[in-house]
Short mmCIF file of C-alpha atoms and ligand atoms in Angstrom, two decimals:
data_model
loop_
_atom_site.label_atom_id
_atom_site.label_comp_id
_atom_site.label_asym_id
_atom_site.label_seq_id
_atom_site.Cartn_x
_atom_site.Cartn_y
_atom_site.Cartn_z
CA UNK A 1 -268.47 79.58 10.43
CA UNK A 2 -267.81 76.90 7.92
CA UNK A 3 -264.64 74.78 8.20
CA UNK A 4 -261.82 75.38 5.69
CA UNK A 5 -261.92 73.03 2.76
CA UNK A 6 -258.79 71.29 1.55
CA UNK A 7 -257.87 70.57 -2.15
CA UNK A 8 -255.01 68.28 -2.41
CA UNK A 9 -252.73 68.67 -5.53
CA UNK A 10 -251.15 65.23 -5.82
CA UNK A 11 -247.84 65.86 -7.73
CA UNK A 12 -245.64 63.08 -6.11
CA UNK A 13 -242.88 64.74 -4.10
CA UNK A 14 -244.16 68.16 -5.11
CA UNK A 15 -247.63 67.53 -3.76
CA UNK A 16 -249.36 70.10 -1.58
CA UNK A 17 -252.62 71.20 -0.09
CA UNK A 18 -254.70 74.26 -1.03
CA UNK A 19 -256.72 75.22 2.15
CA UNK A 20 -259.76 77.44 1.38
CA UNK A 21 -261.90 78.96 4.18
CA UNK A 22 -262.69 82.02 6.40
CA UNK A 23 -260.08 83.05 8.93
CA UNK A 24 -257.03 81.24 7.53
CA UNK A 25 -254.80 84.30 7.81
CA UNK A 26 -255.38 84.24 11.60
CA UNK A 27 -254.42 80.59 11.61
CA UNK A 28 -251.46 80.96 9.32
CA UNK A 29 -248.93 79.97 12.18
CA UNK A 30 -250.59 76.61 12.72
CA UNK A 31 -251.09 76.01 9.05
CA UNK A 32 -247.51 76.70 8.25
CA UNK A 33 -245.68 75.40 11.30
CA UNK A 34 -245.25 71.65 10.20
CA UNK A 35 -243.38 72.94 7.10
CA UNK A 36 -240.73 74.66 8.98
CA UNK A 37 -237.22 73.28 9.86
CA UNK A 38 -236.65 76.35 12.11
CA UNK A 39 -239.23 78.94 13.49
CA UNK A 40 -238.84 81.66 11.05
CA UNK A 41 -240.08 82.67 7.62
CA UNK A 42 -239.39 85.54 5.23
CA UNK A 43 -242.49 87.28 3.91
CA UNK A 44 -242.69 89.17 0.58
CA UNK A 45 -245.76 91.40 -0.12
CA UNK A 46 -246.81 94.66 -1.65
CA UNK A 47 -247.51 98.01 -0.10
CA UNK A 48 -251.33 97.85 -0.46
CA UNK A 49 -251.61 94.33 0.90
CA UNK A 50 -249.07 95.13 3.68
CA UNK A 51 -251.34 97.83 4.84
CA UNK A 52 -254.33 95.48 5.16
CA UNK A 53 -253.03 92.11 6.02
CA UNK A 54 -249.36 91.97 7.04
CA UNK A 55 -249.66 92.68 10.58
CA UNK A 56 -252.35 90.01 10.99
CA UNK A 57 -250.15 87.44 9.29
CA UNK A 58 -247.09 88.26 11.41
CA UNK A 59 -249.15 88.21 14.62
CA UNK A 60 -250.62 84.78 13.57
CA UNK A 61 -247.03 83.48 13.10
CA UNK A 62 -245.81 84.94 16.19
CA UNK A 63 -248.59 83.28 18.28
CA UNK A 64 -246.99 80.05 17.23
CA UNK A 65 -243.51 81.17 17.98
CA UNK A 66 -242.61 81.75 14.36
CA UNK A 67 -240.51 84.82 13.70
CA UNK A 68 -240.83 86.74 10.40
CA UNK A 69 -239.32 89.62 8.51
CA UNK A 70 -241.18 91.24 5.50
CA UNK A 71 -240.00 92.84 2.27
CA UNK A 72 -242.74 95.26 0.88
CA UNK A 73 -242.54 95.79 -2.77
CA UNK A 74 -244.54 98.47 -4.83
CA UNK A 75 -248.15 97.38 -5.78
CA UNK A 76 -248.98 96.82 -9.37
CA UNK A 77 -248.26 94.90 -12.51
CA UNK A 78 -245.13 96.91 -13.23
CA UNK A 79 -243.52 95.28 -10.06
CA UNK A 80 -243.17 92.02 -11.87
CA UNK A 81 -239.90 92.97 -13.51
CA UNK A 82 -236.20 92.02 -13.20
CA UNK A 83 -235.48 94.87 -10.85
CA UNK A 84 -237.89 93.73 -8.29
CA UNK A 85 -236.94 90.04 -8.82
CA UNK A 86 -233.33 90.89 -8.07
CA UNK A 87 -234.24 93.02 -5.06
CA UNK A 88 -236.29 90.26 -3.69
CA UNK A 89 -233.61 87.50 -4.32
CA UNK A 90 -230.84 89.61 -2.82
CA UNK A 91 -233.02 90.67 0.19
CA UNK A 92 -233.63 86.78 0.85
CA UNK A 93 -230.06 86.10 0.58
CA UNK A 94 -229.15 88.91 3.01
CA UNK A 95 -231.69 87.34 5.43
CA UNK A 96 -229.70 84.11 4.96
CA UNK A 97 -232.82 82.16 3.80
CA UNK A 98 -231.65 78.65 3.21
CA UNK A 99 -232.92 75.76 1.14
CA UNK A 100 -234.75 74.26 4.19
CA UNK A 101 -236.60 77.62 4.82
CA UNK A 102 -239.92 78.85 3.53
CA UNK A 103 -240.82 82.07 1.82
CA UNK A 104 -244.23 83.39 2.06
CA UNK A 105 -245.79 85.33 -0.78
CA UNK A 106 -248.58 87.43 0.61
CA UNK A 107 -250.60 89.12 -2.17
CA UNK A 108 -252.20 88.88 -5.45
CA UNK A 109 -251.02 87.42 -8.68
CA UNK A 110 -248.09 89.89 -9.18
CA UNK A 111 -246.65 89.10 -5.87
CA UNK A 112 -247.27 85.21 -6.15
CA UNK A 113 -245.61 84.98 -9.51
CA UNK A 114 -242.64 87.06 -8.66
CA UNK A 115 -241.94 85.59 -5.23
CA UNK A 116 -242.59 82.03 -6.67
CA UNK A 117 -240.02 82.80 -9.26
CA UNK A 118 -237.54 84.12 -6.69
CA UNK A 119 -238.06 81.01 -4.73
CA UNK A 120 -237.43 78.94 -7.75
CA UNK A 121 -234.04 80.33 -8.44
CA UNK A 122 -232.91 81.19 -4.97
CA UNK A 123 -230.18 78.53 -4.04
CA UNK A 124 -231.65 76.64 -7.15
CA UNK A 125 -235.00 76.33 -5.35
CA UNK A 126 -236.45 77.00 -1.91
CA UNK A 127 -240.01 76.13 -0.76
CA UNK A 128 -242.63 78.91 -0.70
CA UNK A 129 -246.18 79.21 0.59
CA UNK A 130 -248.73 81.17 -1.23
CA UNK A 131 -251.17 83.34 0.80
CA UNK A 132 -253.28 84.80 -2.20
CA UNK A 133 -255.26 87.96 -1.30
CA UNK A 134 -257.24 88.45 -4.50
CA UNK A 135 -259.97 86.30 -6.02
CA UNK A 136 -258.05 85.90 -9.14
CA UNK A 137 -254.80 84.58 -7.18
CA UNK A 138 -257.04 82.23 -5.05
CA UNK A 139 -258.73 80.51 -7.95
CA UNK A 140 -255.88 80.71 -10.43
CA UNK A 141 -252.32 81.95 -10.16
CA UNK A 142 -251.51 80.70 -6.72
CA UNK A 143 -252.28 77.12 -7.76
CA UNK A 144 -250.30 75.10 -10.32
CA UNK A 145 -246.68 76.45 -10.07
CA UNK A 146 -246.52 78.95 -12.77
CA UNK A 147 -244.08 81.65 -11.65
CA UNK A 148 -242.41 84.43 -13.39
CA UNK A 149 -241.96 88.04 -14.31
CA UNK A 150 -242.76 90.29 -17.38
CA UNK A 151 -240.39 91.30 -20.18
CA UNK A 152 -240.57 94.34 -22.08
CA UNK A 153 -241.59 92.00 -24.85
CA UNK A 154 -244.66 90.73 -23.12
CA UNK A 155 -246.27 89.23 -20.01
CA UNK A 156 -244.99 86.29 -18.14
CA UNK A 157 -242.32 85.47 -20.81
CA UNK A 158 -239.59 84.81 -18.07
CA UNK A 159 -240.36 82.18 -15.57
CA UNK A 160 -240.31 78.63 -14.26
CA UNK A 161 -242.59 75.96 -13.02
CA UNK A 162 -242.07 75.83 -9.13
CA UNK A 163 -245.08 74.42 -7.19
CA UNK A 164 -245.73 76.11 -3.76
CA UNK A 165 -245.66 73.74 -0.59
CA UNK A 166 -248.91 75.23 0.72
CA UNK A 167 -251.57 77.59 -0.46
CA UNK A 168 -253.75 79.45 2.24
CA UNK A 169 -256.79 81.08 0.49
CA UNK A 170 -258.53 83.16 3.22
CA UNK A 171 -261.91 84.01 1.69
CA UNK A 172 -262.45 86.81 4.30
CA UNK A 173 -259.66 88.82 2.72
CA UNK A 174 -261.79 89.10 -0.35
CA UNK A 175 -263.98 91.53 1.52
CA UNK A 176 -261.28 94.15 1.07
CA UNK A 177 -261.31 93.92 -2.76
CA UNK A 178 -263.14 96.65 -4.66
CA UNK A 179 -266.16 95.60 -6.90
CA UNK A 180 -264.00 95.74 -9.90
CA UNK A 181 -261.13 93.74 -8.48
CA UNK A 182 -263.56 91.05 -7.29
CA UNK A 183 -265.13 90.93 -10.78
CA UNK A 184 -261.65 90.66 -12.28
CA UNK A 185 -261.17 87.43 -10.37
CA UNK A 186 -264.72 86.39 -11.12
CA UNK A 187 -263.66 86.25 -14.92
CA UNK A 188 -261.53 83.27 -14.09
CA UNK A 189 -264.20 81.53 -11.92
CA UNK A 190 -266.66 81.70 -14.79
CA UNK A 191 -263.88 80.39 -17.16
CA UNK A 192 -263.73 77.04 -15.30
CA UNK A 193 -267.51 76.50 -15.89
CA UNK A 194 -267.02 77.39 -19.54
CA UNK A 195 -264.05 75.32 -20.20
CA UNK A 196 -264.99 72.08 -18.33
CA UNK A 197 -268.08 72.02 -16.12
CA UNK A 198 -271.53 72.97 -17.47
CA UNK A 199 -273.23 72.17 -14.22
CA UNK A 200 -270.73 74.55 -12.38
CA UNK A 201 -271.52 77.22 -15.02
CA UNK A 202 -275.41 76.80 -14.46
CA UNK A 203 -274.72 76.99 -10.59
CA UNK A 204 -272.87 80.26 -11.28
CA UNK A 205 -275.72 81.68 -13.23
CA UNK A 206 -278.01 81.21 -10.32
CA UNK A 207 -275.60 82.10 -7.48
CA UNK A 208 -272.75 84.34 -8.72
CA UNK A 209 -274.54 87.60 -8.06
CA UNK A 210 -274.64 86.72 -4.48
CA UNK A 211 -270.97 85.52 -4.08
CA UNK A 212 -269.56 88.69 -2.83
CA UNK A 213 -271.90 88.93 0.08
CA UNK A 214 -272.20 85.24 1.00
CA UNK A 215 -269.11 83.62 2.51
CA UNK A 216 -270.44 80.17 2.01
CA UNK A 217 -271.17 80.58 -1.67
CA UNK A 218 -267.81 82.26 -2.07
CA UNK A 219 -265.84 79.37 -0.39
CA UNK A 220 -267.79 76.87 -2.61
CA UNK A 221 -266.93 78.77 -5.72
CA UNK A 222 -263.33 79.19 -4.85
CA UNK A 223 -262.95 75.54 -3.76
CA UNK A 224 -264.66 74.24 -6.97
CA UNK A 225 -262.51 76.41 -9.22
CA UNK A 226 -259.25 75.33 -7.21
CA UNK A 227 -260.43 71.68 -7.50
CA UNK A 228 -260.88 71.89 -11.31
CA UNK A 229 -257.44 73.59 -11.69
CA UNK A 230 -255.78 71.06 -9.35
CA UNK A 231 -257.15 68.26 -11.59
CA UNK A 232 -255.86 69.76 -14.79
CA UNK A 233 -252.48 70.63 -13.32
CA UNK A 234 -252.09 67.09 -11.90
CA UNK A 235 -252.75 65.61 -15.32
CA UNK A 236 -250.63 68.23 -17.31
CA UNK A 237 -248.31 69.94 -15.08
CA UNK A 238 -246.10 71.63 -17.72
CA UNK A 239 -248.81 72.48 -20.24
CA UNK A 240 -248.15 69.81 -22.81
CA UNK A 241 -251.88 69.45 -23.49
CA UNK A 242 -255.00 69.84 -21.33
CA UNK A 243 -253.60 72.71 -19.21
CA UNK A 244 -253.78 75.02 -22.21
CA UNK A 245 -257.62 74.87 -21.67
CA UNK A 246 -257.15 77.16 -18.73
CA UNK A 247 -256.19 79.86 -21.47
CA UNK A 248 -259.74 79.93 -22.71
CA UNK A 249 -260.38 83.62 -23.58
CA UNK A 250 -256.66 84.37 -23.15
CA UNK A 251 -255.52 84.67 -26.86
CA UNK A 252 -258.14 87.44 -27.27
CA UNK A 253 -257.60 88.69 -23.70
CA UNK A 254 -253.84 89.10 -23.91
CA UNK A 255 -254.07 90.86 -27.28
CA UNK A 256 -256.64 93.29 -25.90
CA UNK A 257 -254.45 93.92 -22.84
CA UNK A 258 -251.50 94.59 -24.97
CA UNK A 259 -253.68 96.89 -27.21
CA UNK A 260 -254.76 98.88 -24.19
CA UNK A 261 -251.15 99.15 -22.67
CA UNK A 262 -251.81 96.85 -19.81
CA UNK A 263 -253.69 99.82 -18.17
CA UNK A 264 -256.72 100.35 -16.02
CA UNK A 265 -258.74 100.48 -19.31
CA UNK A 266 -258.85 96.67 -19.19
CA UNK A 267 -257.72 94.52 -16.26
CA UNK A 268 -256.61 90.86 -16.81
CA UNK A 269 -259.86 89.29 -15.87
CA UNK A 270 -261.82 91.76 -17.85
CA UNK A 271 -259.69 90.78 -20.88
CA UNK A 272 -260.50 87.07 -20.22
CA UNK A 273 -264.22 87.82 -19.92
CA UNK A 274 -264.24 89.69 -23.27
CA UNK A 275 -261.99 86.89 -24.67
CA UNK A 276 -264.39 84.08 -23.45
CA UNK A 277 -267.41 85.71 -25.18
CA UNK A 278 -265.31 86.21 -28.43
CA UNK A 279 -264.07 82.54 -28.27
CA UNK A 280 -267.65 81.19 -27.96
CA UNK A 281 -268.70 83.59 -30.69
CA UNK A 282 -265.92 82.15 -32.97
CA UNK A 283 -266.82 78.57 -32.06
CA UNK A 284 -270.50 79.23 -33.02
CA UNK A 285 -269.56 80.84 -36.38
CA UNK A 286 -267.23 77.82 -37.17
CA UNK A 287 -270.27 75.53 -36.51
CA UNK A 288 -268.57 73.86 -33.49
CA UNK A 289 -271.12 74.78 -30.91
CA UNK A 290 -274.77 75.75 -30.82
CA UNK A 291 -275.69 79.23 -32.21
CA UNK A 292 -277.44 80.23 -28.95
CA UNK A 293 -274.50 79.35 -26.69
CA UNK A 294 -272.59 82.66 -27.13
CA UNK A 295 -275.63 84.73 -26.09
CA UNK A 296 -275.85 82.61 -22.73
CA UNK A 297 -272.16 83.54 -22.24
CA UNK A 298 -272.66 87.10 -23.04
CA UNK A 299 -275.86 87.27 -20.90
CA UNK A 300 -274.09 85.93 -17.83
CA UNK A 301 -271.20 88.27 -18.14
CA UNK A 302 -273.59 91.19 -18.49
CA UNK A 303 -275.59 90.01 -15.50
CA UNK A 304 -272.24 90.19 -13.46
CA UNK A 305 -271.60 93.78 -14.78
CA UNK A 306 -268.43 92.55 -16.76
CA UNK A 307 -267.47 93.81 -20.14
CA UNK A 308 -268.14 91.22 -22.88
CA UNK A 309 -267.74 93.09 -26.20
CA UNK A 310 -264.91 95.22 -27.64
CA UNK A 311 -267.35 98.13 -27.67
CA UNK A 312 -267.36 98.01 -23.86
CA UNK A 313 -263.54 98.75 -23.51
CA UNK A 314 -263.03 102.35 -23.09
CA UNK A 315 -261.06 104.28 -25.65
CA UNK A 316 -260.04 103.43 -29.11
CA UNK A 317 -258.62 99.97 -30.14
CA UNK A 318 -256.28 99.21 -33.08
CA UNK A 319 -257.90 97.69 -36.14
CA UNK A 320 -258.62 93.96 -36.52
CA UNK A 321 -255.54 93.13 -38.40
CA UNK A 322 -253.47 94.81 -35.58
CA UNK A 323 -255.20 92.85 -33.02
CA UNK A 324 -254.70 89.57 -34.95
CA UNK A 325 -251.03 90.51 -35.04
CA UNK A 326 -250.94 90.92 -31.25
CA UNK A 327 -252.47 87.41 -30.99
CA UNK A 328 -249.33 86.20 -32.79
CA UNK A 329 -247.35 86.94 -29.49
CA UNK A 330 -249.48 84.37 -27.59
CA UNK A 331 -247.50 81.57 -25.89
CA UNK A 332 -249.74 78.91 -27.57
CA UNK A 333 -248.57 79.86 -31.08
CA UNK A 334 -246.73 76.85 -32.67
CA UNK A 335 -244.73 77.32 -35.85
CA UNK A 336 -246.31 80.71 -36.32
CA UNK A 337 -249.88 79.20 -36.22
CA UNK A 338 -252.40 80.80 -33.77
CA UNK A 339 -253.98 78.32 -31.47
CA UNK A 340 -257.35 79.05 -29.75
CA UNK A 341 -259.27 77.50 -27.04
CA UNK A 342 -262.57 76.90 -28.65
CA UNK A 343 -265.74 75.19 -27.41
CA UNK A 344 -268.24 72.49 -28.44
CA UNK A 345 -270.59 73.80 -25.88
CA UNK A 346 -270.35 75.31 -22.32
CA UNK A 347 -268.09 72.94 -20.40
CA UNK A 348 -266.70 71.33 -23.46
CA UNK A 349 -263.49 73.25 -24.55
CA UNK A 350 -260.68 72.14 -26.71
CA UNK A 351 -257.52 73.54 -28.42
CA UNK A 352 -257.55 74.25 -32.19
CA UNK A 353 -255.19 75.72 -34.60
CA UNK A 354 -257.71 75.36 -37.54
CA UNK A 355 -259.06 78.94 -37.28
CA UNK A 356 -259.89 80.78 -40.46
CA UNK A 357 -258.31 84.31 -40.04
CA UNK A 358 -261.20 85.86 -42.13
CA UNK A 359 -263.78 84.45 -39.65
CA UNK A 360 -261.58 85.74 -36.79
CA UNK A 361 -261.58 89.17 -38.27
CA UNK A 362 -265.41 88.97 -38.68
CA UNK A 363 -265.83 88.08 -34.95
CA UNK A 364 -263.72 91.14 -34.03
CA UNK A 365 -265.54 93.55 -36.45
CA UNK A 366 -268.92 92.55 -35.16
CA UNK A 367 -267.90 92.86 -31.48
CA UNK A 368 -267.07 96.41 -31.91
N1 LIG B 1 -253.25 80.55 -15.35
C1 LIG B 1 -253.09 79.50 -16.27
C2 LIG B 1 -252.32 78.26 -15.81
O1 LIG B 1 -251.96 78.25 -14.61
O2 LIG B 1 -251.98 77.31 -16.46
#
């Protein structure tokens, strides 16, 4: 078995390690012990993850003499709301979690975001450890300190930056993901190659079809993605500039998610995949990147069995103008101007607000 890899996120007094490897859940007690002022933690998870992994985590903590109690929330995106945030904070207060204590978020992006936000506001900030159990959470949402919940007006509109004190990404737990959930996370892995590392994208073209079955390749892909994210977050923690590149594909993706009612018709990573294909199409039409590049992006997404065109999203979609209006809700909008992550080539993305809306409508029309 390969040893865990450590990616350090050097953010001064908020610095932390992301540990990536097989069997980390079973080592959680050893990994977490040095953070604790007293031998107890509060764990927050969801019902699906609790069934699969909670016992193993609690046993691993108990082996090191660390006591734990767990709050199990419902699974699903709808959990990321005020009611569950309030339930989580009140539960932590009832357990008398203090500022020197550590809260553990065991789950995917929904749990990581909600529990991170609860930790950010509890007693004006307690430490928390992310134990991400999905590929998406391991390569993206558990790293970088974005925490929050959804508003009825949109996703992730309420939140705070609050960095974890440790991230434990056990690549073995990815075995429990369905093919579709694995691919949802893969959309974010491919995104790193597309936005900033052409060699990584070429490596993915050769190796990504084997990621699911090969723990070594999986560890390498997760570690490389996390290292790229850590670099970006370290240079631009609060998204004043470069961090916006992590939103490649997201302006399109978020609009499509909204248009499909945040339902099973299109999961987040699938929206990102379609969005990446559209962003490269738009970049080529604007003369920014070579004409053949969008086909390469499309071919890779197809090779992985991911949706890449609007026509591959089940059900009807609103018309182009309605989709463009939904893009207006994007957090990158400044003074009402849409801002897109575009690309000069694979691995060379940048943010632009100079997008011709007629051209944008053309891209959407031709992707149907
Ligand atoms: N998921 C995008 C970011 O963390 O900035």
